[in-house]
XYZ file of C-alpha atoms in Angstrom:
173
model
C 0.000 0.000 0.000
C 2.766 2.379 0.972
C 4.676 1.553 -2.216
C 1.653 2.469 -4.318
C 1.175 5.762 -2.528
C 4.886 6.599 -2.698
C 4.977 5.831 -6.433
C 2.034 8.140 -7.060
C 3.634 10.886 -4.980
C 7.169 10.567 -6.396
C 6.174 10.204 -10.060
C 3.646 12.905 -10.881
C 3.732 12.052 -14.594
C 2.971 8.405 -13.764
C -0.397 6.799 -13.111
C -3.482 8.800 -12.140
C -2.929 9.659 -8.467
C -6.644 9.417 -7.630
C -6.883 5.904 -9.034
C -3.745 4.818 -7.185
C -5.096 6.207 -3.899
C -8.397 4.418 -4.534
C -6.597 1.101 -5.133
C -4.406 1.671 -2.057
C -7.518 2.275 0.049
C -9.156 -0.916 -1.196
C -5.941 -2.819 -0.515
C -5.853 -1.482 3.058
C -9.470 -2.530 3.599
C -8.708 -6.002 2.234
C -5.732 -6.384 4.541
C -7.863 -5.370 7.532
C -10.450 -7.942 6.546
C -7.819 -10.680 6.250
C -6.457 -9.818 9.708
C -9.951 -10.138 11.201
C -10.797 -13.337 9.352
C -11.151 -16.465 11.414
C -10.171 -19.942 10.408
C -12.820 -22.610 10.023
C -11.429 -24.329 13.118
C -11.793 -21.125 15.147
C -15.376 -20.677 13.944
C -16.159 -24.330 14.722
C -14.764 -23.772 18.212
C -16.932 -20.697 18.698
C -19.970 -22.670 17.557
C -19.214 -25.430 20.058
C -18.585 -22.991 22.899
C -21.750 -21.029 22.223
C -23.756 -24.248 22.478
C -22.841 -24.379 26.167
C -23.420 -20.704 26.912
C -27.083 -19.703 27.051
C -26.337 -16.024 26.413
C -24.182 -16.840 23.379
C -26.930 -19.070 21.960
C -28.480 -15.957 20.412
C -25.348 -15.660 18.285
C -25.606 -19.198 16.899
C -27.422 -18.286 13.664
C -24.812 -15.644 12.832
C -21.918 -17.918 13.840
C -23.366 -20.671 11.672
C -23.651 -18.289 8.734
C -20.077 -17.100 9.262
C -18.926 -20.715 9.334
C -20.694 -21.513 6.053
C -19.362 -18.317 4.467
C -15.826 -19.195 5.532
C -16.172 -22.722 4.204
C -17.605 -21.473 0.911
C -14.242 -19.834 0.177
C -12.759 -23.325 -0.060
C -15.337 -24.687 -2.493
C -18.676 -26.435 -2.597
C -17.498 -29.565 -0.782
C -16.333 -27.555 2.215
C -19.550 -25.538 2.182
C -21.531 -28.779 2.225
C -19.364 -30.103 5.058
C -20.030 -26.911 7.033
C -23.793 -27.473 6.755
C -23.342 -31.068 7.968
C -21.123 -29.938 10.865
C -23.620 -27.314 11.999
C -26.575 -29.680 11.776
C -24.765 -32.403 13.712
C -23.521 -29.949 16.364
C -26.948 -28.438 16.961
C -29.182 -31.499 16.644
C -29.658 -31.820 20.418
C -29.173 -28.159 21.273
C -32.237 -26.904 23.060
C -34.043 -24.275 21.021
C -31.818 -24.747 17.960
C -33.528 -27.691 16.266
C -34.911 -25.427 13.534
C -31.434 -24.122 12.738
C -30.052 -27.668 12.774
C -32.791 -28.868 10.426
C -32.212 -25.911 8.086
C -28.534 -26.821 7.716
C -29.159 -30.563 7.406
C -31.729 -29.897 4.675
C -29.288 -27.539 2.956
C -26.615 -30.241 3.045
C -28.971 -32.892 1.726
C -29.908 -30.648 -1.174
C -26.239 -30.512 -2.178
C -25.466 -34.242 -1.976
C -24.010 -35.780 -5.117
C -22.381 -39.113 -5.880
C -18.985 -37.458 -5.343
C -19.746 -36.678 -1.683
C -18.280 -39.183 0.814
C -20.886 -41.698 1.969
C -19.864 -41.065 5.575
C -20.978 -37.420 5.280
C -24.360 -38.471 3.949
C -24.779 -41.059 6.686
C -23.744 -38.612 9.404
C -26.155 -35.966 8.116
C -29.077 -38.359 7.734
C -28.490 -39.915 11.146
C -28.496 -36.453 12.709
C -31.706 -35.633 10.855
C -33.351 -38.855 12.059
C -32.347 -38.074 15.663
C -33.687 -34.565 15.263
C -37.000 -35.787 13.880
C -37.399 -38.215 16.750
C -36.816 -35.349 19.186
C -39.273 -32.868 17.651
C -42.389 -35.003 17.373
C -41.701 -36.146 13.829
C -41.070 -39.723 14.870
C -42.821 -41.175 11.806
C -40.448 -39.321 9.484
C -37.501 -40.305 11.680
C -38.668 -43.927 11.606
C -38.925 -43.907 7.810
C -35.492 -42.331 7.463
C -33.908 -44.823 9.876
C -35.451 -47.765 8.035
C -34.017 -46.427 4.764
C -30.625 -45.930 6.412
C -30.744 -49.509 7.709
C -31.391 -50.726 4.167
C -28.556 -48.604 2.800
C -26.132 -49.345 5.670
C -27.019 -52.766 7.100
C -23.719 -53.068 8.994
C -23.869 -49.691 10.743
C -24.278 -50.239 14.492
C -25.516 -46.732 15.278
C -28.326 -47.023 12.743
C -29.298 -50.438 14.134
C -29.207 -49.161 17.717
C -31.335 -46.096 16.966
C -33.808 -48.121 14.941
C -34.105 -50.724 17.700
C -34.659 -48.033 20.337
C -37.335 -46.340 18.278
C -38.986 -49.680 17.472
C -39.149 -50.425 21.178
C -40.717 -47.016 21.898
C -43.234 -47.574 19.113
C -43.891 -51.108 20.374
C -42.919 -52.458 16.962
C -40.184 -54.796 18.138
C -40.851 -57.223 15.267
C -39.523 -54.619 12.842
């Protein structure tokens, strides 16, 4: 920035001084923004910490959006992963089920064959748990049965399905 300003000052016949000062100002603003930027790990940490702090819970929607925005810089896969992370983190957070569901739905809408199967399973398991906790047990049941078909060897799916079957008194399922 200083080099640009010095060049404009020292070489009056050179580039348009106003344009150089404009570019230098934009560069300064960009550098300030980079210094304030947080890493995805730092944002994930803030999300986790705010889950435990009732007063910080009001900041969760903005923290989640910041996390997705930060991940978006790294491409669509990282953006998708951010939605999965947020949904999984918030699935049992009191008062945040709507935000969790929003991000899990957003992730599901972006699934492709190129996405790791583990991400899909993690997201869909979180969604099934969420549905069971917000009086959408029928939808959770349907999703768990589909997950069991798709992942017959997954112990967590089997355990959740068995627990829900017992609650529903459908132990033959």
